[in-house]
Amino acid sequence: MSDKWEYLDEAMTASSRNTIKELFAQDPDRAKKFSLSAAGWFLDYSKNRIDRKTMNALVKLAEASDLRTEIEKMFTGEKINVTENRAVLHTALRNCDPDAKVLVDGKDVMPDVRAVLEQMGVFAEKVRKGVWRGHTGKKIRYVVNIGIGGSDLGPVMANIALTPYSKRSLKFFFVSNVDSTHLAETLRSVKAAETLFIVASKTFTTQETMSNAEAAKAWLVDKLGSKDAVAKHFVAVSTAAKEVAEFGIDTANMFGFWDWVGGRYSLPSAIGLSLMIAIGPANYRKFLRGYWKMDCHFRTAPFGKNMPVVLALLGILYSNGYGAESYCVLPYDQYLSRFPAYLQQMDMESNGKSVDKDGKPVECVTGPIEWGEPGTNGQHSFYQLIHQGTHLIPCDFIGCCQTHNPISDLHDKLMANLFAQTEALAFGKTEEECRAEGVPESLVPFKTFEGNKPTNTLLCDKLTPETLGALIALYEHKVFVQGVIFNVYSYDQWGVQLGKVLAKGVLKDLTAEKPSGRHDASTNQLIARYRKALGR
Ligand code: G6Q
């Protein structure tokens, strides 16, 4: 077959033959057959519109996309980020094999990876144990990470997720927005003499981060009355030593990473410094081990039993086969409240592309619109549309069997809701079932649920550093697989770069003596109105 997309047609033919309800009725072993375990996670994907034929055809789609070769290219440091001429090696950051060698341009990157991890560990312990003191000799009690996008979303998400492992006497804040409110409200909550600022920026040139960092520096110097205070209260996480030094941070207090770490994949690099300070180096290493376990599974498991590959293929079945426009991630764990936001960047920035690797328009629908909220909150809001709306929205439900906070039967109730939702979405409620329940005839159309709504359920025993690491790696690799099949470059982000440039021109017009008037009529009008409101 020359056109690999014919395998998707084959998958669709098999998939559309039966409803999920019929498929369960036909095969009592279905749940077992369509379940997988890897790296501490159990995936039940039986509540999908699939049978063995569907999955076989989807696996052929992966094979016809040379997925195996592409996976090896990534893990072995080939420059698969072609438009930026870079390797893509976030997997090297968590490679726990002490003998591993990963070459980029003939140089083994692993010694540097291990050295930075060591440097981070020493520093994190100093802060945690109160050995690292501020300018006035006080211990650090507040840590403020200043970063945005890939230098913020991961640290925020993981910091919340691993709260039970966090040193509670330290308080963590994350400033990202160039809206001064974000910084101002944070500074109101901390004391200068006890605050450590981590300026996290791969490039150290990002407008939002550098503006916030400069403002925080001015605030600190003002509060502590000396420029010398900066050295004890600012550290940097960056690839740009020169820019870090220019900002005034001693490069001895800079934690490096490399151009082969993409922003949205950088959490397991030094960008995770705030997390390491929170949970300690030992837990941080467990976090990396979790990633690594999923990496090993992904690299070696056959595609039909490979968790990231299976999730990726199911996603493509719905987006490209059934025309589903979006995709919902529903963690039933309050600690994972920022996980959907984190995934949004990972997926949408990676595969939100419309040009293929040859620079031609893509032949398929690429990355889905991704969204979600923690359960059960979402049930009282947007689930209505998933159950009875006109859009098909495949969902991933994520749950943890044990809670960190047992209070009466709350956790049983939480999990009962998770399981019940997947049941209702798959099986729905027929008109007959409504009538049997005594629903008045006039209400039957409204109380009928079509069902046949696909869901995946991911379960772990407990949310730990290790299971969180594995969960992140699962989705990273899912996104990678989809990018390979879509035939797009998943590791550049020219749309983000554009945003970084555009605002600069407008900023000049907001502040100049006289605006240039070189924009479109609408933008010129908005600039004029803003200037007028400020008396400019
Ligand atoms: C991530 C993106 C983007 C980036 C931010 C911050 O993959 O490239 O979200 O992380 O723009 O960039 P810096 O870390 O360079 O400040």
Coordinates of C-alpha atoms and ligand atoms in Angstrom, one line a residue:
M1 CA 0.0 0.0 0.0
S2 CA 1.7 3.2 -1.1
D3 CA -0.6 5.7 0.8
K4 CA -0.3 5.0 4.5
W5 CA -3.6 6.8 5.1
E6 CA -5.4 3.9 3.5
Y7 CA -4.6 2.0 6.8
L8 CA -6.7 4.6 8.6
D9 CA -9.6 3.9 6.1
E10 CA -9.2 0.3 6.9
A11 CA -9.3 1.1 10.6
M12 CA -12.4 3.2 10.1
T13 CA -14.2 0.4 8.3
A14 CA -13.6 -1.9 11.2
S15 CA -14.3 0.7 13.8
S16 CA -17.6 1.9 12.5
R17 CA -19.1 -1.5 12.3
N18 CA -20.2 -1.7 15.9
T19 CA -20.9 0.5 18.8
I20 CA -18.9 0.3 22.0
K21 CA -21.9 -1.3 23.7
E22 CA -22.1 -4.0 21.0
L23 CA -18.4 -4.6 21.2
F24 CA -18.7 -5.3 24.9
A25 CA -21.7 -7.6 24.4
Q26 CA -19.7 -9.6 21.8
D27 CA -16.6 -10.2 23.9
P28 CA -16.6 -10.8 27.6
D29 CA -12.8 -10.5 27.7
R30 CA -12.7 -7.2 25.9
A31 CA -11.6 -5.2 28.9
K32 CA -8.6 -7.4 29.5
K33 CA -7.7 -7.5 25.8
F34 CA -7.6 -3.8 25.5
S35 CA -5.7 -2.9 28.6
L36 CA -2.0 -2.3 29.1
S37 CA 0.5 -1.7 32.0
A38 CA 3.7 0.3 31.9
A39 CA 5.9 2.2 34.3
G40 CA 3.3 2.2 37.2
W41 CA 0.3 3.1 35.0
F42 CA -2.6 0.9 33.9
L43 CA -4.4 1.9 30.7
D44 CA -7.9 0.6 30.0
Y45 CA -8.7 1.6 26.4
S46 CA -11.5 -0.9 25.9
K47 CA -14.1 1.8 25.9
N48 CA -13.1 2.9 22.4
R49 CA -14.6 2.3 19.0
I50 CA -12.1 -0.4 18.3
D51 CA -11.7 -4.1 17.7
R52 CA -8.6 -6.1 16.9
K53 CA -8.9 -5.3 13.2
T54 CA -9.1 -1.6 14.0
M55 CA -6.0 -1.7 16.1
N56 CA -4.0 -3.9 13.7
A57 CA -4.8 -1.4 10.9
L58 CA -3.7 1.5 13.1
V59 CA -0.5 -0.2 14.0
K60 CA 0.2 -0.6 10.3
L61 CA -0.3 3.1 9.9
A62 CA 2.5 3.6 12.6
E63 CA 4.7 1.1 10.8
A64 CA 4.2 2.7 7.4
S65 CA 5.3 6.0 9.0
D66 CA 8.7 4.5 9.9
L67 CA 7.9 5.1 13.5
R68 CA 10.5 2.6 14.8
T69 CA 13.3 4.4 12.9
E70 CA 12.1 7.8 14.0
I71 CA 12.0 6.7 17.7
E72 CA 15.7 5.6 17.4
K73 CA 16.6 8.8 15.7
M74 CA 15.3 10.8 18.7
F75 CA 16.8 8.6 21.4
T76 CA 20.2 8.6 19.7
G77 CA 20.5 12.3 19.2
E78 CA 20.0 12.7 15.5
K79 CA 19.0 16.3 14.6
I80 CA 15.3 15.6 14.1
N81 CA 14.4 19.3 14.9
V82 CA 15.5 20.1 11.3
T83 CA 14.2 23.7 11.1
E84 CA 16.4 24.6 14.1
N85 CA 19.1 22.1 13.2
R86 CA 18.9 20.6 16.7
A87 CA 18.8 17.2 18.3
V88 CA 15.8 16.4 20.5
L89 CA 17.1 14.8 23.6
H90 CA 14.9 15.4 26.6
T91 CA 15.2 11.6 27.1
A92 CA 18.9 12.0 27.9
L93 CA 18.0 14.2 30.8
R94 CA 16.4 11.3 32.6
N95 CA 18.5 8.5 31.4
C96 CA 19.2 6.6 34.6
D97 CA 21.6 4.1 33.1
P98 CA 24.9 5.0 34.7
D99 CA 26.8 3.7 31.6
A100 CA 24.6 5.4 29.0
K101 CA 26.4 7.4 26.3
V102 CA 24.3 9.7 24.1
L103 CA 26.2 11.5 21.3
V104 CA 25.5 14.9 19.8
D105 CA 27.9 15.9 17.1
G106 CA 30.2 13.2 18.3
K107 CA 30.2 14.4 22.0
D108 CA 28.7 12.3 24.8
V109 CA 26.2 14.6 26.5
M110 CA 25.7 12.4 29.6
P111 CA 28.6 13.7 31.7
D112 CA 27.2 17.2 31.5
V113 CA 23.7 16.0 32.2
R114 CA 24.9 14.3 35.4
A115 CA 27.1 17.2 36.4
V116 CA 24.2 19.7 36.3
L117 CA 22.0 17.3 38.2
E118 CA 24.7 17.1 40.8
Q119 CA 25.1 20.9 41.0
M120 CA 21.3 21.3 41.3
G121 CA 21.3 18.7 44.2
V122 CA 24.0 20.5 46.1
F123 CA 22.3 23.8 45.8
A124 CA 18.8 22.4 46.5
E125 CA 20.0 20.9 49.8
K126 CA 21.7 24.1 50.8
V127 CA 18.4 26.0 50.4
R128 CA 16.4 23.2 52.0
K129 CA 18.7 22.9 55.0
G130 CA 19.0 26.7 55.5
V131 CA 22.7 26.6 54.7
W132 CA 22.2 29.0 51.7
R133 CA 21.5 32.4 53.4
G134 CA 20.2 35.6 52.0
H135 CA 22.1 38.9 52.1
T136 CA 21.2 39.7 55.6
G137 CA 22.0 36.2 56.9
K138 CA 18.4 34.9 57.0
K139 CA 17.3 31.5 55.7
I140 CA 15.3 31.2 52.5
R141 CA 11.6 30.7 53.1
Y142 CA 10.2 31.8 49.7
V143 CA 11.2 30.6 46.3
V144 CA 10.0 32.6 43.2
N145 CA 10.4 31.0 39.8
I146 CA 10.3 33.7 37.1
G147 CA 9.7 32.1 33.7
I148 CA 7.1 31.7 31.0
G149 CA 5.8 29.0 28.7
G150 CA 8.1 26.0 28.8
S151 CA 10.0 27.6 31.6
D152 CA 6.9 27.9 33.8
L153 CA 4.1 25.5 33.0
G154 CA 6.1 22.3 33.9
P155 CA 7.5 23.7 37.2
V156 CA 4.0 25.0 38.2
M157 CA 2.2 21.8 37.3
A158 CA 4.8 19.5 39.0
N159 CA 5.0 21.7 42.0
I160 CA 1.3 21.4 42.6
A161 CA 1.2 17.7 41.7
L162 CA 4.0 16.8 44.2
T163 CA 2.8 19.0 47.1
P164 CA 2.7 15.9 49.4
Y165 CA 6.5 15.5 48.9
S166 CA 7.2 19.2 49.3
K167 CA 9.0 20.9 52.1
R168 CA 6.1 22.7 53.7
S169 CA 8.2 25.4 55.4
L170 CA 9.2 26.7 52.0
K171 CA 6.7 28.6 49.9
F172 CA 6.8 28.5 46.1
F173 CA 5.6 31.1 43.7
F174 CA 5.6 31.2 39.9
V175 CA 5.6 34.5 38.1
S176 CA 5.1 34.3 34.3
N177 CA 2.8 37.0 33.0
V178 CA 4.1 40.4 32.0
D179 CA 1.0 41.7 33.6
S180 CA 2.5 43.6 36.5
T181 CA -0.2 42.2 38.8
H182 CA 1.4 38.8 38.7
L183 CA 4.7 40.1 40.1
A184 CA 3.1 42.7 42.4
E185 CA 0.8 40.1 44.1
T186 CA 3.7 37.7 44.5
L187 CA 6.0 40.3 46.0
R188 CA 3.2 41.2 48.5
S189 CA 3.4 37.6 49.8
V190 CA 7.1 37.3 50.3
K191 CA 9.9 39.0 52.4
A192 CA 12.9 40.2 50.4
A193 CA 15.5 39.0 53.0
E194 CA 14.1 35.5 52.8
T195 CA 13.4 35.2 49.1
L196 CA 15.2 33.3 46.4
F197 CA 14.4 34.2 42.8
I198 CA 15.1 31.6 40.1
V199 CA 15.2 33.3 36.7
A200 CA 14.3 30.4 34.4
S201 CA 14.8 31.2 30.7
K202 CA 16.4 29.1 28.1
T203 CA 17.3 32.1 26.0
F204 CA 17.5 34.7 28.8
T205 CA 16.0 37.2 26.3
T206 CA 12.2 36.5 26.6
Q207 CA 10.5 39.9 27.1
E208 CA 8.1 38.8 29.9
T209 CA 10.7 36.9 31.9
M210 CA 13.4 39.5 31.6
S211 CA 11.0 42.4 32.4
N212 CA 9.8 40.6 35.5
A213 CA 13.3 39.6 36.6
E214 CA 14.6 43.2 36.2
A215 CA 11.6 44.5 38.2
A216 CA 12.1 41.8 40.9
K217 CA 15.8 42.8 41.1
A218 CA 15.0 46.5 41.5
W219 CA 12.5 45.6 44.3
L220 CA 15.0 43.5 46.1
V221 CA 17.8 46.0 45.9
D222 CA 15.4 48.7 47.1
K223 CA 14.2 46.5 50.0
L224 CA 17.7 45.3 51.1
G225 CA 19.4 48.6 50.3
S226 CA 22.4 47.1 48.4
K227 CA 23.2 45.8 44.9
D228 CA 25.4 43.2 46.5
A229 CA 22.2 41.4 47.7
V230 CA 21.5 40.2 44.1
A231 CA 24.2 37.5 44.3
K232 CA 22.5 35.8 47.3
H233 CA 18.9 36.1 46.1
F234 CA 19.1 35.4 42.3
V235 CA 20.1 32.3 40.5
A236 CA 19.5 31.5 36.8
V237 CA 18.5 28.5 34.8
S238 CA 19.5 29.0 31.2
T239 CA 21.5 28.0 28.2
A240 CA 22.8 31.6 27.8
A241 CA 25.8 32.2 30.1
K242 CA 26.7 35.6 28.6
E243 CA 23.1 37.0 29.1
V244 CA 23.0 35.6 32.6
A245 CA 26.2 37.4 33.5
E246 CA 25.0 40.7 31.9
F247 CA 21.9 40.5 34.1
G248 CA 24.2 40.4 37.2
I249 CA 23.9 36.8 38.2
D250 CA 27.2 35.1 39.1
T251 CA 27.5 32.3 36.5
A252 CA 28.6 30.0 39.4
N253 CA 24.9 30.2 40.3
M254 CA 23.7 29.4 36.9
F255 CA 22.3 25.9 36.1
G256 CA 22.8 25.1 32.5
F257 CA 21.0 23.1 29.9
W258 CA 21.4 22.7 26.2
D259 CA 19.8 23.7 22.9
W260 CA 18.7 20.1 22.4
V261 CA 16.1 20.5 25.2
G262 CA 12.9 22.1 23.9
G263 CA 11.2 24.6 26.2
R264 CA 8.0 22.5 26.7
Y265 CA 10.1 19.4 27.2
S266 CA 12.5 21.0 29.7
L267 CA 11.0 20.1 33.1
P268 CA 13.5 17.3 33.7
S269 CA 16.4 19.7 33.0
A270 CA 17.6 22.4 35.3
I271 CA 14.2 24.1 34.6
G272 CA 13.0 21.7 37.3
L273 CA 15.2 23.4 39.9
S274 CA 12.3 24.9 41.9
L275 CA 10.7 21.4 42.0
M276 CA 14.0 19.9 43.2
I277 CA 14.2 22.4 46.0
A278 CA 10.6 21.6 46.9
I279 CA 10.8 17.8 46.9
G280 CA 14.5 17.3 47.5
P281 CA 17.1 15.7 45.3
A282 CA 16.2 12.1 46.2
N283 CA 12.6 12.5 45.2
Y284 CA 13.6 14.4 42.1
R285 CA 15.7 11.4 41.0
K286 CA 12.7 9.2 41.5
F287 CA 10.7 11.6 39.3
L288 CA 13.4 11.2 36.6
R289 CA 13.3 7.5 37.1
G290 CA 9.6 7.5 36.4
Y291 CA 10.2 9.3 33.1
W292 CA 12.9 6.8 32.2
K293 CA 10.8 3.8 32.9
M294 CA 8.2 5.1 30.4
D295 CA 11.0 6.0 28.0
C296 CA 12.3 2.4 28.1
H297 CA 8.8 1.0 27.6
F298 CA 8.3 3.3 24.6
R299 CA 11.6 2.5 23.0
T300 CA 11.2 -1.3 23.2
A301 CA 7.5 -2.4 23.4
P302 CA 5.8 -3.6 20.2
F303 CA 3.5 -0.9 18.9
G304 CA 0.3 -2.8 19.7
K305 CA 1.4 -3.0 23.4
N306 CA 3.1 0.3 23.6
M307 CA 1.1 2.8 25.7
P308 CA 2.2 6.1 24.1
V309 CA 1.8 4.5 20.6
V310 CA -1.7 3.2 21.4
L311 CA -2.9 6.5 22.8
A312 CA -1.5 8.3 19.8
L313 CA -3.2 5.9 17.3
L314 CA -6.5 6.2 19.1
G315 CA -6.2 10.0 19.0
I316 CA -5.6 9.9 15.2
L317 CA -8.5 7.5 14.7
Y318 CA -10.8 10.1 16.2
S319 CA -9.2 13.3 14.8
N320 CA -8.6 12.1 11.3
G321 CA -11.1 9.3 11.0
Y322 CA -14.1 10.6 12.9
G323 CA -13.3 14.3 12.6
A324 CA -13.1 15.0 16.3
E325 CA -11.8 18.5 16.7
S326 CA -10.8 18.4 20.3
Y327 CA -9.6 16.1 23.0
C328 CA -10.2 16.3 26.7
V329 CA -8.0 15.3 29.6
L330 CA -9.7 14.9 32.9
P331 CA -7.6 14.2 36.0
Y332 CA -9.6 13.0 39.0
D333 CA -6.9 14.3 41.3
Q334 CA -6.7 17.8 42.6
Y335 CA -2.9 17.6 42.6
L336 CA -3.1 17.3 38.8
S337 CA -5.1 20.4 38.5
R338 CA -2.6 22.1 36.1
F339 CA -1.8 18.9 34.1
P340 CA -4.3 19.8 31.3
A341 CA -2.7 23.2 30.9
Y342 CA 0.7 21.7 30.8
L343 CA -0.4 19.2 28.1
Q344 CA -2.0 22.0 26.1
Q345 CA 1.4 23.5 25.5
M346 CA 3.1 20.2 25.0
D347 CA 0.6 19.0 22.4
M348 CA -0.6 22.1 20.7
E349 CA 2.8 23.9 20.4
S350 CA 4.4 20.7 19.1
N351 CA 1.8 19.5 16.6
G352 CA -0.1 22.7 15.9
K353 CA 1.4 22.7 12.4
S354 CA 0.0 22.9 8.9
V355 CA 3.1 22.4 6.8
D356 CA 4.7 18.9 6.5
K357 CA 8.4 18.1 6.6
D358 CA 8.7 18.9 2.9
G359 CA 7.3 22.4 3.5
K360 CA 4.0 21.4 1.8
P361 CA 0.5 21.7 3.2
V362 CA -0.2 18.7 5.4
E363 CA -2.5 16.0 4.1
C364 CA -4.2 15.3 7.4
V365 CA -5.6 17.1 10.5
T366 CA -2.7 17.7 12.9
G367 CA -2.7 18.3 16.6
P368 CA -6.1 18.4 18.3
I369 CA -7.4 21.3 20.5
E370 CA -6.7 20.0 23.9
W371 CA -8.4 21.0 27.1
G372 CA -9.6 19.7 30.4
E373 CA -10.2 20.3 34.1
P374 CA -10.0 18.2 37.2
G375 CA -12.9 15.9 38.0
T376 CA -15.4 16.0 39.5
N377 CA -15.6 19.8 39.0
G378 CA -15.9 19.5 35.2
Q379 CA -19.0 17.2 35.7
H380 CA -20.9 20.2 37.0
S381 CA -19.9 22.3 34.0
F382 CA -18.9 21.1 30.5
Y383 CA -19.6 17.4 30.7
Q384 CA -23.1 18.1 29.5
L385 CA -21.7 18.8 26.0
I386 CA -19.5 15.7 26.0
H387 CA -22.6 13.5 27.0
Q388 CA -25.3 15.1 24.8
G389 CA -23.7 17.7 22.6
T390 CA -23.1 17.4 18.8
H391 CA -19.3 17.3 19.1
L392 CA -17.4 14.0 19.4
I393 CA -14.9 14.6 22.2
P394 CA -12.6 11.7 23.1
C395 CA -11.5 11.9 26.8
D396 CA -8.6 10.6 28.9
F397 CA -9.7 10.0 32.5
I398 CA -6.8 9.9 34.9
G399 CA -7.1 8.5 38.5
C400 CA -5.0 7.4 41.4
C401 CA -6.2 4.5 43.5
Q402 CA -4.8 5.8 46.8
T403 CA -5.2 9.3 48.0
H404 CA -2.6 11.3 50.0
N405 CA -5.4 12.7 52.0
P406 CA -7.9 10.2 53.3
I407 CA -10.9 11.9 54.7
S408 CA -14.0 9.8 55.4
D409 CA -15.2 8.2 52.1
L410 CA -14.3 11.2 49.8
H411 CA -11.8 9.3 47.7
D412 CA -14.2 6.4 47.1
K413 CA -16.7 9.0 45.9
L414 CA -14.2 10.7 43.7
M415 CA -13.2 7.4 42.0
A416 CA -16.8 6.2 41.8
N417 CA -17.5 9.4 39.7
L418 CA -14.6 8.7 37.4
F419 CA -15.6 5.1 36.7
A420 CA -19.3 6.1 36.4
Q421 CA -18.6 8.8 33.8
T422 CA -16.7 6.4 31.6
E423 CA -19.5 3.9 31.9
A424 CA -22.2 6.4 31.0
L425 CA -20.2 7.9 28.1
A426 CA -19.6 4.4 26.6
F427 CA -23.0 2.9 27.2
G428 CA -25.4 5.8 27.3
K429 CA -29.1 5.3 28.1
T430 CA -31.6 4.1 25.6
E431 CA -35.2 5.3 25.3
E432 CA -36.4 1.9 26.6
E433 CA -34.2 2.3 29.7
C434 CA -35.6 5.7 30.3
R435 CA -39.2 4.4 30.0
A436 CA -38.4 1.5 32.3
E437 CA -37.2 4.1 34.9
G438 CA -40.6 5.8 34.6
V439 CA -39.4 8.8 32.7
P440 CA -42.5 10.6 31.3
E441 CA -42.8 10.1 27.5
S442 CA -42.4 13.9 26.9
L443 CA -39.0 13.8 28.6
V444 CA -37.7 10.7 27.0
P445 CA -35.8 12.4 24.1
F446 CA -34.1 14.7 26.6
K447 CA -33.1 12.0 29.0
T448 CA -31.8 9.6 26.4
F449 CA -28.0 9.3 26.1
E450 CA -26.6 8.1 22.8
G451 CA -23.4 6.7 24.4
N452 CA -20.7 5.3 22.2
K453 CA -18.4 8.1 23.4
P454 CA -14.8 7.0 23.6
T455 CA -12.7 7.2 26.7
N456 CA -9.3 6.0 28.0
T457 CA -8.8 5.4 31.6
L458 CA -5.4 5.7 33.2
L459 CA -4.9 4.5 36.7
C460 CA -1.9 4.4 39.0
D461 CA -1.7 3.2 42.6
K462 CA -0.6 6.6 43.9
L463 CA 0.6 9.9 42.6
T464 CA 4.3 9.9 43.4
P465 CA 7.3 11.5 41.9
E466 CA 7.9 8.3 39.9
T467 CA 4.3 8.0 38.6
L468 CA 4.2 11.7 37.7
G469 CA 7.4 11.4 35.7
A470 CA 6.0 8.4 33.9
L471 CA 2.7 10.1 33.1
I472 CA 4.5 13.1 31.6
A473 CA 6.7 10.9 29.5
L474 CA 3.7 9.0 28.3
Y475 CA 2.1 12.1 26.8
E476 CA 5.4 13.4 25.5
H477 CA 5.9 10.3 23.5
K478 CA 2.2 10.2 22.4
V479 CA 2.7 13.7 20.9
F480 CA 6.0 12.5 19.3
V481 CA 4.2 9.5 17.6
Q482 CA 1.4 11.7 16.3
G483 CA 4.0 14.2 14.9
V484 CA 5.7 11.3 13.1
I485 CA 2.5 10.1 11.6
F486 CA 1.3 13.6 10.7
N487 CA 4.8 14.1 9.2
V488 CA 5.3 17.5 10.8
Y489 CA 8.3 18.9 12.8
S490 CA 7.1 18.7 16.4
Y491 CA 10.0 20.5 18.0
D492 CA 10.0 24.0 16.5
Q493 CA 7.5 26.7 17.4
W494 CA 7.7 29.6 14.9
G495 CA 4.3 30.8 16.0
V496 CA 5.7 31.5 19.4
Q497 CA 8.7 33.2 18.0
L498 CA 6.4 35.5 15.9
G499 CA 4.6 36.6 19.1
K500 CA 7.9 37.5 20.7
V501 CA 8.7 39.9 17.8
L502 CA 5.3 41.4 17.0
A503 CA 4.7 43.0 20.4
K504 CA 8.0 44.9 20.2
G505 CA 6.8 47.1 17.3
V506 CA 3.5 47.9 19.0
L507 CA 5.2 48.7 22.3
K508 CA 7.2 51.4 20.5
D509 CA 3.9 52.9 19.3
L510 CA 2.4 52.9 22.8
T511 CA 5.2 54.9 24.2
A512 CA 6.7 57.0 21.4
E513 CA 6.2 60.7 21.2
K514 CA 4.1 60.1 18.1
P515 CA 2.8 56.7 17.0
S516 CA 3.9 55.5 13.6
G517 CA 0.4 54.8 12.3
R518 CA 1.8 52.0 10.3
H519 CA -0.6 49.3 11.5
D520 CA -4.0 48.4 10.1
A521 CA -6.9 50.7 10.9
S522 CA -8.2 48.6 13.8
T523 CA -4.8 48.3 15.5
N524 CA -4.1 52.0 15.0
Q525 CA -7.4 52.8 16.6
L526 CA -6.8 50.6 19.7
I527 CA -3.3 52.1 20.1
A528 CA -4.8 55.6 19.9
R529 CA -7.5 54.8 22.4
Y530 CA -5.0 53.4 24.9
R531 CA -2.7 56.4 24.6
K532 CA -5.6 58.8 25.1
A533 CA -6.7 56.9 28.2
L534 CA -3.2 57.4 29.6
G535 CA -3.1 61.1 28.5
R536 CA -0.3 60.4 26.0
Ligands
G6Q1 C1 8.5 26.1 24.4 C2 8.4 27.4 23.8 C3 8.1 28.5 24.7 C4 9.3 28.9 25.6 C5 9.0 30.3 26.3 C6 10.1 30.7 27.2 O1 8.7 25.0 23.9 O2 9.6 27.6 23.1 O3 7.0 28.3 25.5 O4 9.5 27.9 26.6 O5 8.8 31.2 25.3 O6 11.3 30.8 26.5 P1 12.6 31.0 27.4 O7 12.8 29.8 28.3 O8 13.7 31.2 26.4 O9 12.4 32.3 28.2

